PDB file of C-alpha atoms and ligand atoms in Angstrom:
ATOM      1  CA  MET A   7      -3.673  42.958 -53.609  1.00 76.00           C
ATOM      2  CA  SER A   8      -4.855  43.760 -50.088  1.00 87.00           C
ATOM      3  CA  PRO A   9      -5.052  40.902 -47.684  1.00 92.00           C
ATOM      4  CA  LYS A  10      -8.539  39.835 -46.379  1.00 97.00           C
ATOM      5  CA  ILE A  11      -8.012  39.783 -42.622  1.00 98.00           C
ATOM      6  CA  LEU A  12      -9.569  38.100 -39.689  1.00 98.00           C
ATOM      7  CA  ILE A  13      -8.729  39.231 -36.294  1.00 98.00           C
ATOM      8  CA  ILE A  14      -9.558  36.772 -33.519  1.00 98.00           C
ATOM      9  CA  GLY A  15      -9.639  38.472 -30.097  1.00 97.00           C
ATOM     10  CA  ALA A  16     -10.364  41.920 -31.596  1.00 97.00           C
ATOM     11  CA  CYS A  17     -11.869  43.322 -28.483  1.00 96.00           C
ATOM     12  CA  GLY A  18      -8.773  42.798 -26.290  1.00 95.00           C
ATOM     13  CA  GLN A  19      -6.034  45.022 -25.310  1.00 95.00           C
ATOM     14  CA  ILE A  20      -3.865  44.589 -28.344  1.00 97.00           C
ATOM     15  CA  GLY A  21      -6.588  43.227 -30.757  1.00 97.00           C
ATOM     16  CA  SER A  22      -8.728  46.460 -30.399  1.00 97.00           C
ATOM     17  CA  GLU A  23      -5.874  48.742 -31.412  1.00 97.00           C
ATOM     18  CA  LEU A  24      -4.668  46.307 -34.077  1.00 98.00           C
ATOM     19  CA  THR A  25      -8.138  46.260 -35.584  1.00 98.00           C
ATOM     20  CA  VAL A  26      -8.160  50.024 -35.947  1.00 97.00           C
ATOM     21  CA  LYS A  27      -4.720  50.138 -37.478  1.00 98.00           C
ATOM     22  CA  LEU A  28      -5.401  47.281 -39.884  1.00 98.00           C
ATOM     23  CA  ARG A  29      -8.716  48.871 -40.979  1.00 97.00           C
ATOM     24  CA  SER A  30      -6.947  52.280 -41.656  1.00 97.00           C
ATOM     25  CA  ILE A  31      -4.155  50.500 -43.735  1.00 97.00           C
ATOM     26  CA  TYR A  32      -6.274  48.005 -45.792  1.00 97.00           C
ATOM     27  CA  GLY A  33      -9.829  49.422 -45.596  1.00 96.00           C
ATOM     28  CA  ASN A  34     -12.847  48.554 -43.518  1.00 96.00           C
ATOM     29  CA  ASP A  35     -14.090  46.027 -46.064  1.00 96.00           C
ATOM     30  CA  GLN A  36     -10.808  44.084 -45.879  1.00 97.00           C
ATOM     31  CA  VAL A  37     -10.792  43.503 -42.073  1.00 98.00           C
ATOM     32  CA  VAL A  38     -13.268  41.264 -40.101  1.00 98.00           C
ATOM     33  CA  ALA A  39     -12.962  41.803 -36.356  1.00 98.00           C
ATOM     34  CA  SER A  40     -14.169  38.805 -34.135  1.00 98.00           C
ATOM     35  CA  ASP A  41     -14.425  38.208 -30.398  1.00 98.00           C
ATOM     36  CA  ILE A  42     -16.228  35.797 -28.011  1.00 97.00           C
ATOM     37  CA  SER A  43     -18.588  38.618 -26.950  1.00 95.00           C
ATOM     38  CA  TYR A  44     -19.461  42.241 -27.730  1.00 94.00           C
ATOM     39  CA  ASN A  45     -16.787  43.510 -25.386  1.00 89.00           C
ATOM     40  CA  ASN A  46     -15.787  46.629 -27.210  1.00 93.00           C
ATOM     41  CA  LEU A  47     -18.568  48.525 -28.919  1.00 93.00           C
ATOM     42  CA  ASP A  48     -16.141  50.871 -30.786  1.00 93.00           C
ATOM     43  CA  ILE A  49     -14.710  47.766 -32.601  1.00 95.00           C
ATOM     44  CA  VAL A  50     -18.115  46.043 -33.017  1.00 93.00           C
ATOM     45  CA  ASN A  51     -19.735  49.163 -34.530  1.00 94.00           C
ATOM     46  CA  SER A  52     -16.816  50.407 -36.643  1.00 93.00           C
ATOM     47  CA  GLY A  53     -16.672  47.717 -39.334  1.00 96.00           C
ATOM     48  CA  LEU A  54     -17.333  43.997 -39.977  1.00 97.00           C
ATOM     49  CA  PHE A  55     -17.655  42.063 -36.808  1.00 97.00           C
ATOM     50  CA  GLU A  56     -18.456  38.463 -35.920  1.00 97.00           C
ATOM     51  CA  ILE A  57     -19.004  36.603 -32.762  1.00 98.00           C
ATOM     52  CA  LEU A  58     -16.501  33.726 -32.767  1.00 98.00           C
ATOM     53  CA  ASP A  59     -15.173  31.325 -30.177  1.00 97.00           C
ATOM     54  CA  ALA A  60     -11.511  30.718 -31.115  1.00 96.00           C
ATOM     55  CA  GLN A  61     -11.852  27.121 -29.811  1.00 98.00           C
ATOM     56  CA  ASP A  62     -14.715  26.171 -32.207  1.00 98.00           C
ATOM     57  CA  TYR A  63     -13.018  24.986 -35.290  1.00 98.00           C
ATOM     58  CA  ALA A  64     -16.237  24.589 -37.290  1.00 98.00           C
ATOM     59  CA  SER A  65     -17.371  28.215 -36.661  1.00 98.00           C
ATOM     60  CA  LEU A  66     -13.848  29.484 -37.455  1.00 98.00           C
ATOM     61  CA  LYS A  67     -13.821  27.689 -40.708  1.00 98.00           C
ATOM     62  CA  ILE A  68     -17.331  28.948 -41.704  1.00 98.00           C
ATOM     63  CA  CYS A  69     -16.275  32.596 -40.932  1.00 98.00           C
ATOM     64  CA  ILE A  70     -12.939  32.165 -42.960  1.00 98.00           C
ATOM     65  CA  GLU A  71     -14.936  30.792 -45.886  1.00 98.00           C
ATOM     66  CA  LYS A  72     -17.785  33.314 -45.737  1.00 98.00           C
ATOM     67  CA  TYR A  73     -15.462  36.266 -45.925  1.00 98.00           C
ATOM     68  CA  GLU A  74     -12.782  34.532 -48.102  1.00 98.00           C
ATOM     69  CA  ILE A  75     -10.136  35.371 -45.372  1.00 98.00           C
ATOM     70  CA  ASP A  76      -6.459  34.781 -46.307  1.00 97.00           C
ATOM     71  CA  THR A  77      -4.730  36.179 -43.238  1.00 98.00           C
ATOM     72  CA  VAL A  78      -5.480  35.554 -39.560  1.00 98.00           C
ATOM     73  CA  TYR A  79      -4.203  37.475 -36.513  1.00 98.00           C
ATOM     74  CA  LEU A  80      -4.849  35.251 -33.502  1.00 98.00           C
ATOM     75  CA  MET A  81      -4.889  37.669 -30.625  1.00 98.00           C
ATOM     76  CA  ALA A  82      -7.168  35.671 -28.130  1.00 97.00           C
ATOM     77  CA  ALA A  83      -5.264  34.261 -25.193  1.00 97.00           C
ATOM     78  CA  MET A  84      -5.416  33.771 -21.452  1.00 96.00           C
ATOM     79  CA  LEU A  85      -2.533  35.622 -19.870  1.00 96.00           C
ATOM     80  CA  SER A  86      -0.011  34.755 -17.147  1.00 96.00           C
ATOM     81  CA  ALA A  87      -1.924  35.743 -13.994  1.00 96.00           C
ATOM     82  CA  THR A  88      -5.320  34.473 -14.913  1.00 96.00           C
ATOM     83  CA  GLY A  89      -3.663  31.351 -16.443  1.00 97.00           C
ATOM     84  CA  GLU A  90      -2.262  30.431 -13.017  1.00 97.00           C
ATOM     85  CA  LYS A  91      -5.806  30.511 -11.571  1.00 97.00           C
ATOM     86  CA  TYR A  92      -7.279  28.399 -14.393  1.00 98.00           C
ATOM     87  CA  PRO A  93      -4.359  26.258 -15.806  1.00 98.00           C
ATOM     88  CA  MET A  94      -6.412  23.824 -17.912  1.00 98.00           C
ATOM     89  CA  LYS A  95      -8.559  26.617 -19.390  1.00 98.00           C
ATOM     90  CA  ALA A  96      -5.503  28.556 -20.309  1.00 98.00           C
ATOM     91  CA  TRP A  97      -4.012  25.553 -21.913  1.00 98.00           C
ATOM     92  CA  ASP A  98      -7.185  24.705 -23.859  1.00 98.00           C
ATOM     93  CA  LEU A  99      -7.807  28.275 -25.114  1.00 98.00           C
ATOM     94  CA  ASN A 100      -4.227  29.029 -25.974  1.00 98.00           C
ATOM     95  CA  MET A 101      -3.401  25.755 -27.704  1.00 98.00           C
ATOM     96  CA  ASN A 102      -6.760  24.814 -29.365  1.00 98.00           C
ATOM     97  CA  SER A 103      -7.039  28.225 -30.971  1.00 98.00           C
ATOM     98  CA  LEU A 104      -3.489  28.076 -32.396  1.00 98.00           C
ATOM     99  CA  PHE A 105      -3.971  24.494 -33.751  1.00 98.00           C
ATOM    100  CA  HIS A 106      -7.245  25.417 -35.351  1.00 98.00           C
ATOM    101  CA  VAL A 107      -5.486  28.378 -37.168  1.00 98.00           C
ATOM    102  CA  LEU A 108      -2.372  26.426 -38.102  1.00 98.00           C
ATOM    103  CA  ASN A 109      -4.389  23.572 -39.434  1.00 98.00           C
ATOM    104  CA  LEU A 110      -6.631  25.888 -41.513  1.00 98.00           C
ATOM    105  CA  ALA A 111      -3.446  27.266 -42.920  1.00 98.00           C
ATOM    106  CA  LYS A 112      -2.004  23.759 -43.551  1.00 98.00           C
ATOM    107  CA  GLU A 113      -5.212  22.753 -45.421  1.00 98.00           C
ATOM    108  CA  GLY A 114      -5.018  25.899 -47.635  1.00 98.00           C
ATOM    109  CA  PHE A 115      -7.933  27.832 -46.269  1.00 98.00           C
ATOM    110  CA  ILE A 116      -5.761  30.740 -45.175  1.00 98.00           C
ATOM    111  CA  LYS A 117      -2.246  31.888 -46.437  1.00 98.00           C
ATOM    112  CA  LYS A 118      -0.751  33.762 -43.619  1.00 98.00           C
ATOM    113  CA  VAL A 119      -0.872  33.785 -39.810  1.00 98.00           C
ATOM    114  CA  PHE A 120       0.246  36.127 -37.082  1.00 99.00           C
ATOM    115  CA  TRP A 121       0.398  34.538 -33.519  1.00 98.00           C
ATOM    116  CA  PRO A 122       1.832  36.504 -30.733  1.00 98.00           C
ATOM    117  CA  SER A 123       4.347  34.966 -28.260  1.00 98.00           C
ATOM    118  CA  SER A 124       5.571  36.500 -25.142  1.00 98.00           C
ATOM    119  CA  ILE A 125       8.549  37.158 -22.799  1.00 98.00           C
ATOM    120  CA  ALA A 126       6.664  34.561 -20.693  1.00 98.00           C
ATOM    121  CA  VAL A 127       8.471  31.832 -22.796  1.00 98.00           C
ATOM    122  CA  PHE A 128      11.533  32.518 -20.618  1.00 98.00           C
ATOM    123  CA  GLY A 129      11.836  31.119 -17.109  1.00 98.00           C
ATOM    124  CA  PRO A 130      13.979  31.278 -13.882  1.00 98.00           C
ATOM    125  CA  THR A 131      16.906  29.514 -15.594  1.00 98.00           C
ATOM    126  CA  THR A 132      17.118  31.961 -18.420  1.00 98.00           C
ATOM    127  CA  PRO A 133      19.853  34.724 -18.333  1.00 98.00           C
ATOM    128  CA  LYS A 134      17.924  37.760 -17.264  1.00 98.00           C
ATOM    129  CA  ILE A 135      19.991  40.577 -18.717  1.00 98.00           C
ATOM    130  CA  ASN A 136      19.809  41.169 -22.509  1.00 98.00           C
ATOM    131  CA  THR A 137      18.140  37.692 -22.868  1.00 98.00           C
ATOM    132  CA  PRO A 138      19.273  36.429 -26.285  1.00 98.00           C
ATOM    133  CA  GLN A 139      17.071  35.043 -28.938  1.00 98.00           C
ATOM    134  CA  TYR A 140      18.380  31.570 -28.420  1.00 98.00           C
ATOM    135  CA  THR A 141      18.823  30.608 -24.818  1.00 98.00           C
ATOM    136  CA  VAL A 142      17.499  28.374 -22.049  1.00 98.00           C
ATOM    137  CA  MET A 143      13.754  28.336 -21.972  1.00 97.00           C
ATOM    138  CA  GLU A 144      12.096  26.692 -19.068  1.00 98.00           C
ATOM    139  CA  PRO A 145       8.893  28.714 -18.484  1.00 98.00           C
ATOM    140  CA  SER A 146       7.289  28.193 -15.099  1.00 97.00           C
ATOM    141  CA  THR A 147       3.719  29.630 -15.906  1.00 98.00           C
ATOM    142  CA  VAL A 148       0.984  27.922 -17.739  1.00 98.00           C
ATOM    143  CA  TYR A 149       0.856  30.885 -20.064  1.00 98.00           C
ATOM    144  CA  GLY A 150       4.580  30.686 -20.739  1.00 98.00           C
ATOM    145  CA  ILE A 151       4.258  26.934 -21.354  1.00 98.00           C
ATOM    146  CA  THR A 152       1.637  27.488 -23.985  1.00 98.00           C
ATOM    147  CA  LYS A 153       3.657  30.181 -25.643  1.00 98.00           C
ATOM    148  CA  GLN A 154       6.797  28.175 -25.626  1.00 98.00           C
ATOM    149  CA  VAL A 155       4.911  25.078 -26.959  1.00 98.00           C
ATOM    150  CA  GLY A 156       3.076  27.316 -29.565  1.00 98.00           C
ATOM    151  CA  GLU A 157       6.364  28.566 -30.817  1.00 98.00           C
ATOM    152  CA  ARG A 158       7.681  25.053 -31.435  1.00 98.00           C
ATOM    153  CA  TRP A 159       4.491  24.217 -33.293  1.00 98.00           C
ATOM    154  CA  CYS A 160       4.663  27.407 -35.447  1.00 98.00           C
ATOM    155  CA  GLU A 161       8.206  26.512 -36.418  1.00 98.00           C
ATOM    156  CA  TYR A 162       7.107  22.984 -37.127  1.00 98.00           C
ATOM    157  CA  TYR A 163       4.200  24.018 -39.349  1.00 98.00           C
ATOM    158  CA  PHE A 164       6.508  26.342 -41.358  1.00 98.00           C
ATOM    159  CA  ASN A 165       9.150  23.574 -41.830  1.00 98.00           C
ATOM    160  CA  LYS A 166       6.877  20.654 -42.576  1.00 98.00           C
ATOM    161  CA  TYR A 167       3.824  22.369 -44.206  1.00 98.00           C
ATOM    162  CA  ASN A 168       5.136  25.694 -45.455  1.00 98.00           C
ATOM    163  CA  VAL A 169       2.718  27.597 -43.360  1.00 98.00           C
ATOM    164  CA  ASP A 170       3.558  31.313 -43.359  1.00 98.00           C
ATOM    165  CA  VAL A 171       3.287  32.001 -39.683  1.00 98.00           C
ATOM    166  CA  ARG A 172       5.035  34.955 -38.009  1.00 98.00           C
ATOM    167  CA  SER A 173       5.489  35.741 -34.377  1.00 98.00           C
ATOM    168  CA  ILE A 174       7.079  38.041 -31.877  1.00 98.00           C
ATOM    169  CA  ARG A 175       7.649  37.772 -28.150  1.00 98.00           C
ATOM    170  CA  TYR A 176       5.630  40.782 -26.839  1.00 98.00           C
ATOM    171  CA  PRO A 177       7.026  42.432 -23.598  1.00 98.00           C
ATOM    172  CA  GLY A 178       4.450  44.058 -21.280  1.00 98.00           C
ATOM    173  CA  ILE A 179       2.247  46.302 -23.429  1.00 98.00           C
ATOM    174  CA  ILE A 180       1.192  49.700 -22.205  1.00 98.00           C
ATOM    175  CA  SER A 181      -1.850  51.509 -23.636  1.00 97.00           C
ATOM    176  CA  TYR A 182      -4.660  53.895 -22.688  1.00 96.00           C
ATOM    177  CA  LYS A 183      -7.465  52.825 -24.912  1.00 94.00           C
ATOM    178  CA  THR A 184      -8.276  49.384 -23.695  1.00 90.00           C
ATOM    179  CA  LEU A 185      -7.355  47.811 -20.370  1.00 89.00           C
ATOM    180  CA  PRO A 186      -5.239  44.719 -20.269  1.00 87.00           C
ATOM    181  CA  GLY A 187      -6.631  41.684 -18.555  1.00 87.00           C
ATOM    182  CA  GLY A 188      -5.049  39.132 -16.298  1.00 94.00           C
ATOM    183  CA  GLY A 189      -1.311  39.814 -16.978  1.00 95.00           C
ATOM    184  CA  THR A 190       1.523  40.297 -14.624  1.00 97.00           C
ATOM    185  CA  THR A 191       2.714  43.454 -16.558  1.00 97.00           C
ATOM    186  CA  ASP A 192      -0.754  45.043 -16.075  1.00 97.00           C
ATOM    187  CA  TYR A 193       0.626  47.153 -13.174  1.00 98.00           C
ATOM    188  CA  ALA A 194       2.307  49.407 -15.645  1.00 98.00           C
ATOM    189  CA  VAL A 195      -1.121  50.436 -17.136  1.00 98.00           C
ATOM    190  CA  ASP A 196      -3.034  50.481 -13.782  1.00 97.00           C
ATOM    191  CA  ILE A 197      -0.452  52.753 -12.311  1.00 98.00           C
ATOM    192  CA  TYR A 198      -1.373  55.672 -14.767  1.00 98.00           C
ATOM    193  CA  HIS A 199      -5.067  55.215 -14.247  1.00 98.00           C
ATOM    194  CA  LYS A 200      -4.699  55.278 -10.421  1.00 97.00           C
ATOM    195  CA  ALA A 201      -2.209  58.271 -10.593  1.00 98.00           C
ATOM    196  CA  LEU A 202      -4.946  60.343 -12.169  1.00 97.00           C
ATOM    197  CA  SER A 203      -7.953  58.976 -10.212  1.00 97.00           C
ATOM    198  CA  ASP A 204      -6.375  58.524  -6.661  1.00 97.00           C
ATOM    199  CA  SER A 205      -2.898  60.182  -6.708  1.00 98.00           C
ATOM    200  CA  HIS A 206      -1.777  56.922  -5.280  1.00 98.00           C
ATOM    201  CA  TYR A 207      -1.083  53.328  -6.416  1.00 98.00           C
ATOM    202  CA  ASP A 208      -0.590  50.144  -4.454  1.00 98.00           C
ATOM    203  CA  CYS A 209       1.659  48.003  -6.603  1.00 98.00           C
ATOM    204  CA  PHE A 210       1.463  44.211  -6.651  1.00 98.00           C
ATOM    205  CA  LEU A 211       5.150  43.955  -7.599  1.00 98.00           C
ATOM    206  CA  THR A 212       8.209  45.309  -5.530  1.00 98.00           C
ATOM    207  CA  GLU A 213       9.780  48.523  -6.293  1.00 98.00           C
ATOM    208  CA  GLY A 214      12.872  46.968  -7.971  1.00 98.00           C
ATOM    209  CA  THR A 215      11.117  44.480 -10.271  1.00 98.00           C
ATOM    210  CA  GLU A 216      12.510  45.367 -13.734  1.00 98.00           C
ATOM    211  CA  LEU A 217      10.582  44.012 -16.658  1.00 98.00           C
ATOM    212  CA  PRO A 218      10.601  44.522 -20.504  1.00 98.00           C
ATOM    213  CA  MET A 219       7.911  46.901 -21.652  1.00 98.00           C
ATOM    214  CA  MET A 220       6.571  48.620 -24.732  1.00 98.00           C
ATOM    215  CA  PHE A 221       4.165  51.333 -25.634  1.00 98.00           C
ATOM    216  CA  MET A 222       1.187  49.978 -27.682  1.00 98.00           C
ATOM    217  CA  ASP A 223       2.055  52.093 -30.829  1.00 98.00           C
ATOM    218  CA  ASP A 224       5.396  50.257 -30.996  1.00 98.00           C
ATOM    219  CA  ALA A 225       3.746  46.915 -30.479  1.00 98.00           C
ATOM    220  CA  ILE A 226       1.284  47.582 -33.279  1.00 98.00           C
ATOM    221  CA  LYS A 227       4.043  48.788 -35.482  1.00 98.00           C
ATOM    222  CA  ALA A 228       5.967  45.684 -34.842  1.00 98.00           C
ATOM    223  CA  THR A 229       3.021  43.520 -35.631  1.00 98.00           C
ATOM    224  CA  VAL A 230       2.315  45.357 -38.950  1.00 98.00           C
ATOM    225  CA  ASP A 231       5.920  45.393 -39.892  1.00 98.00           C
ATOM    226  CA  ILE A 232       6.620  41.714 -39.409  1.00 98.00           C
ATOM    227  CA  MET A 233       3.451  40.821 -41.387  1.00 98.00           C
ATOM    228  CA  GLN A 234       4.394  43.206 -44.172  1.00 98.00           C
ATOM    229  CA  ALA A 235       8.057  42.110 -44.467  1.00 98.00           C
ATOM    230  CA  PRO A 236       8.914  39.881 -47.407  1.00 98.00           C
ATOM    231  CA  ALA A 237       8.813  36.209 -46.462  1.00 97.00           C
ATOM    232  CA  GLU A 238      12.486  35.648 -47.054  1.00 97.00           C
ATOM    233  CA  SER A 239      13.391  38.304 -44.378  1.00 98.00           C
ATOM    234  CA  ILE A 240      11.599  36.310 -41.790  1.00 98.00           C
ATOM    235  CA  LYS A 241      14.372  33.934 -40.819  1.00 98.00           C
ATOM    236  CA  ILE A 242      12.930  32.933 -37.442  1.00 98.00           C
ATOM    237  CA  ARG A 243       9.696  31.032 -37.613  1.00 98.00           C
ATOM    238  CA  SER A 244       9.293  30.342 -33.873  1.00 98.00           C
ATOM    239  CA  ALA A 245       9.044  33.921 -32.553  1.00 98.00           C
ATOM    240  CA  TYR A 246      11.347  36.948 -32.498  1.00 98.00           C
ATOM    241  CA  ASN A 247      12.583  38.641 -29.342  1.00 98.00           C
ATOM    242  CA  LEU A 248      11.211  42.180 -29.338  1.00 98.00           C
ATOM    243  CA  ALA A 249      12.241  45.025 -26.954  1.00 98.00           C
ATOM    244  CA  ALA A 250      11.716  48.634 -26.429  1.00 98.00           C
ATOM    245  CA  VAL A 251      12.359  49.698 -22.719  1.00 98.00           C
ATOM    246  CA  SER A 252      12.918  48.088 -19.425  1.00 98.00           C
ATOM    247  CA  PHE A 253      11.930  49.605 -16.102  1.00 98.00           C
ATOM    248  CA  THR A 254      10.893  49.003 -12.487  1.00 98.00           C
ATOM    249  CA  PRO A 255       7.680  50.240 -10.680  1.00 98.00           C
ATOM    250  CA  LYS A 256       9.824  52.678  -8.845  1.00 98.00           C
ATOM    251  CA  GLU A 257      11.079  54.188 -12.086  1.00 98.00           C
ATOM    252  CA  VAL A 258       7.583  54.521 -13.544  1.00 98.00           C
ATOM    253  CA  ALA A 259       6.478  56.144 -10.265  1.00 98.00           C
ATOM    254  CA  GLU A 260       9.335  58.660 -10.567  1.00 98.00           C
ATOM    255  CA  SER A 261       8.501  59.532 -14.146  1.00 98.00           C
ATOM    256  CA  ILE A 262       4.829  60.077 -13.206  1.00 98.00           C
ATOM    257  CA  LYS A 263       5.869  62.217 -10.216  1.00 98.00           C
ATOM    258  CA  LYS A 264       7.657  64.609 -12.649  1.00 98.00           C
ATOM    259  CA  GLN A 265       4.190  65.535 -14.004  1.00 97.00           C
ATOM    260  CA  LEU A 266       2.041  64.835 -10.932  1.00 98.00           C
ATOM    261  CA  PRO A 267       4.202  65.758  -7.997  1.00 98.00           C
ATOM    262  CA  ASP A 268       1.586  64.622  -5.389  1.00 98.00           C
ATOM    263  CA  PHE A 269       1.536  61.007  -6.660  1.00 98.00           C
ATOM    264  CA  THR A 270       2.654  58.301  -4.186  1.00 98.00           C
ATOM    265  CA  ILE A 271       3.155  54.590  -4.466  1.00 98.00           C
ATOM    266  CA  SER A 272       3.168  51.681  -2.033  1.00 98.00           C
ATOM    267  CA  TYR A 273       4.181  48.049  -2.662  1.00 98.00           C
ATOM    268  CA  THR A 274       2.140  44.986  -1.668  1.00 98.00           C
ATOM    269  CA  PRO A 275       3.606  42.119  -3.737  1.00 98.00           C
ATOM    270  CA  ASP A 276       1.162  39.140  -4.392  1.00 97.00           C
ATOM    271  CA  PHE A 277       1.428  35.908  -6.362  1.00 97.00           C
ATOM    272  CA  ARG A 278       2.411  37.883  -9.543  1.00 97.00           C
ATOM    273  CA  GLN A 279       5.781  38.648  -7.931  1.00 98.00           C
ATOM    274  CA  ASP A 280       6.946  35.032  -8.505  1.00 98.00           C
ATOM    275  CA  ILE A 281       5.890  35.184 -12.137  1.00 97.00           C
ATOM    276  CA  ALA A 282       7.671  38.565 -12.647  1.00 98.00           C
ATOM    277  CA  ASP A 283      10.846  37.180 -10.922  1.00 98.00           C
ATOM    278  CA  SER A 284      10.830  34.331 -13.433  1.00 98.00           C
ATOM    279  CA  TRP A 285      10.997  36.630 -16.460  1.00 98.00           C
ATOM    280  CA  PRO A 286      13.910  38.557 -18.095  1.00 98.00           C
ATOM    281  CA  LYS A 287      14.725  42.154 -17.067  1.00 98.00           C
ATOM    282  CA  SER A 288      15.793  43.055 -20.574  1.00 98.00           C
ATOM    283  CA  ILE A 289      15.748  41.529 -24.033  1.00 98.00           C
ATOM    284  CA  ASP A 290      18.322  41.459 -26.842  1.00 98.00           C
ATOM    285  CA  ASP A 291      16.215  41.932 -29.966  1.00 98.00           C
ATOM    286  CA  SER A 292      19.084  42.254 -32.517  1.00 98.00           C
ATOM    287  CA  GLU A 293      17.598  39.621 -34.849  1.00 98.00           C
ATOM    288  CA  ALA A 294      14.234  41.570 -35.232  1.00 98.00           C
ATOM    289  CA  ARG A 295      16.226  44.736 -35.812  1.00 98.00           C
ATOM    290  CA  ASN A 296      18.543  43.136 -38.386  1.00 98.00           C
ATOM    291  CA  HIS A 297      16.033  40.889 -40.211  1.00 98.00           C
ATOM    292  CA  TRP A 298      13.099  43.084 -40.637  1.00 98.00           C
ATOM    293  CA  ASN A 299      14.341  46.503 -39.468  1.00 98.00           C
ATOM    294  CA  TRP A 300      12.440  46.671 -36.104  1.00 98.00           C
ATOM    295  CA  LYS A 301      12.874  50.001 -34.350  1.00 97.00           C
ATOM    296  CA  HIS A 302      11.019  51.269 -31.340  1.00 98.00           C
ATOM    297  CA  GLN A 303      10.036  54.858 -30.723  1.00 98.00           C
ATOM    298  CA  PHE A 304       8.861  55.297 -27.231  1.00 98.00           C
ATOM    299  CA  ASP A 305      11.050  55.393 -24.068  1.00 98.00           C
ATOM    300  CA  LEU A 306       9.648  55.600 -20.428  1.00 98.00           C
ATOM    301  CA  GLU A 307       9.240  59.398 -20.478  1.00 98.00           C
ATOM    302  CA  GLY A 308       7.505  59.281 -23.818  1.00 98.00           C
ATOM    303  CA  ILE A 309       5.159  56.559 -22.532  1.00 98.00           C
ATOM    304  CA  THR A 310       4.327  58.496 -19.396  1.00 98.00           C
ATOM    305  CA  SER A 311       3.617  61.637 -21.346  1.00 98.00           C
ATOM    306  CA  GLU A 312       1.414  59.764 -23.822  1.00 98.00           C
ATOM    307  CA  MET A 313      -0.498  57.903 -21.039  1.00 98.00           C
ATOM    308  CA  LEU A 314      -1.212  60.912 -18.875  1.00 98.00           C
ATOM    309  CA  THR A 315      -2.111  63.272 -21.682  1.00 98.00           C
ATOM    310  CA  ASN A 316      -4.445  60.748 -23.284  1.00 97.00           C
ATOM    311  CA  LEU A 317      -6.033  59.384 -20.084  1.00 97.00           C
ATOM    312  CA  LYS A 318      -6.770  63.002 -19.069  1.00 96.00           C
ATOM    313  CA  LYS A 319      -8.472  63.594 -22.324  1.00 93.00           C
ATOM    314  CA  LYS A 320     -10.573  60.344 -21.834  1.00 87.00           C
ATOM    315  CA  THR A 321     -11.693  61.396 -18.318  1.00 77.00           C
ATOM    316  CA  PRO A 322     -11.848  65.248 -18.348  1.00 64.00           C
ATOM    317  CA  GLN A 323     -12.358  65.463 -14.589  1.00 64.00           C
ATOM    318  CA  HIS A 324      -8.592  64.599 -14.216  1.00 61.00           C
ATOM    319  CA  SER A 325      -7.326  67.569 -16.134  1.00 50.00           C
TER     320      SER A 325
HETATM  321  N1  LIG B 416       1.721  40.844 -20.635  1.00 94.07           N
HETATM  322  C1  LIG B 416       1.859  39.442 -20.339  1.00 94.07           C
HETATM  323  C2  LIG B 416       1.481  39.017 -19.041  1.00 94.07           C
HETATM  324  O1  LIG B 416       1.797  39.762 -18.154  1.00 94.07           O
HETATM  325  C3  LIG B 416       3.242  38.994 -20.767  1.00 94.07           C
HETATM  326  O2  LIG B 416       3.154  38.629 -22.173  1.00 94.07           O
HETATM  327  O3  LIG B 416       0.979  38.065 -18.916  1.00 94.07           O
END
């Protein structure tokens, strides 16, 4: 039987593409999209939609009962850069929403939960190259702290209350449909927009800052795959390392220049440099590959080609 799904944060960067994908797999009637406001009219108008504050337990419960939801994808969160500006708001949003969903699962209102973690769970003392699944984790951002603590609680709810919660540590996600907001890896999306609009990008990270990244299609595939995998194949109930590619701003600029030879880049690092410096450069995701057959498809050249082609289509004056 098809799951009856609620997506919280369905208008955001990942939520919006996940909503479209889940509607195409399970049918429009099976997927309720929700967000705190009507941020993305394509999502609002293309199926069931509810205004929902992820921190409001009562409204969340009413929505879950109204639609007889059994599976929740909790995509609402405050990301790393914004979190440093509003630490307590980031803590409240990221933790309260998770506890509400985990408790609704514990109480039997829902059966299955997807909650994303992030490479931000790692910190300055973590080995930076091919960061293993199990390693030192001392996150130095509020966002990273919420994700690290969240992972502990997910595992706890699985062990103590048998809550079927599944999670992956997303790297920076690159997409052309919806803009990211408030993250440190956002440069890798902005750069493509500016390459087409201004032929120049001033990067807030230094040229050699290598970070793990992934094209949106791969991130959505990972999310669908881990949720469709048989429960016994999910052997890690905190969150899985997940990787596709790693690159620096300079490498993205070079790959853009192959298609747009006039493109130039400058570097003006800001407070986000410290955040990026605390994160891994590359991730070992063998467990995800072995346990539930994770495979990525897009490398940097593939990402650049998809980004430029699709952004040109969206704004025809660029072509
Ligand atoms: N993309 C996120 C950020 O930069 C990391 O998970 O905050």
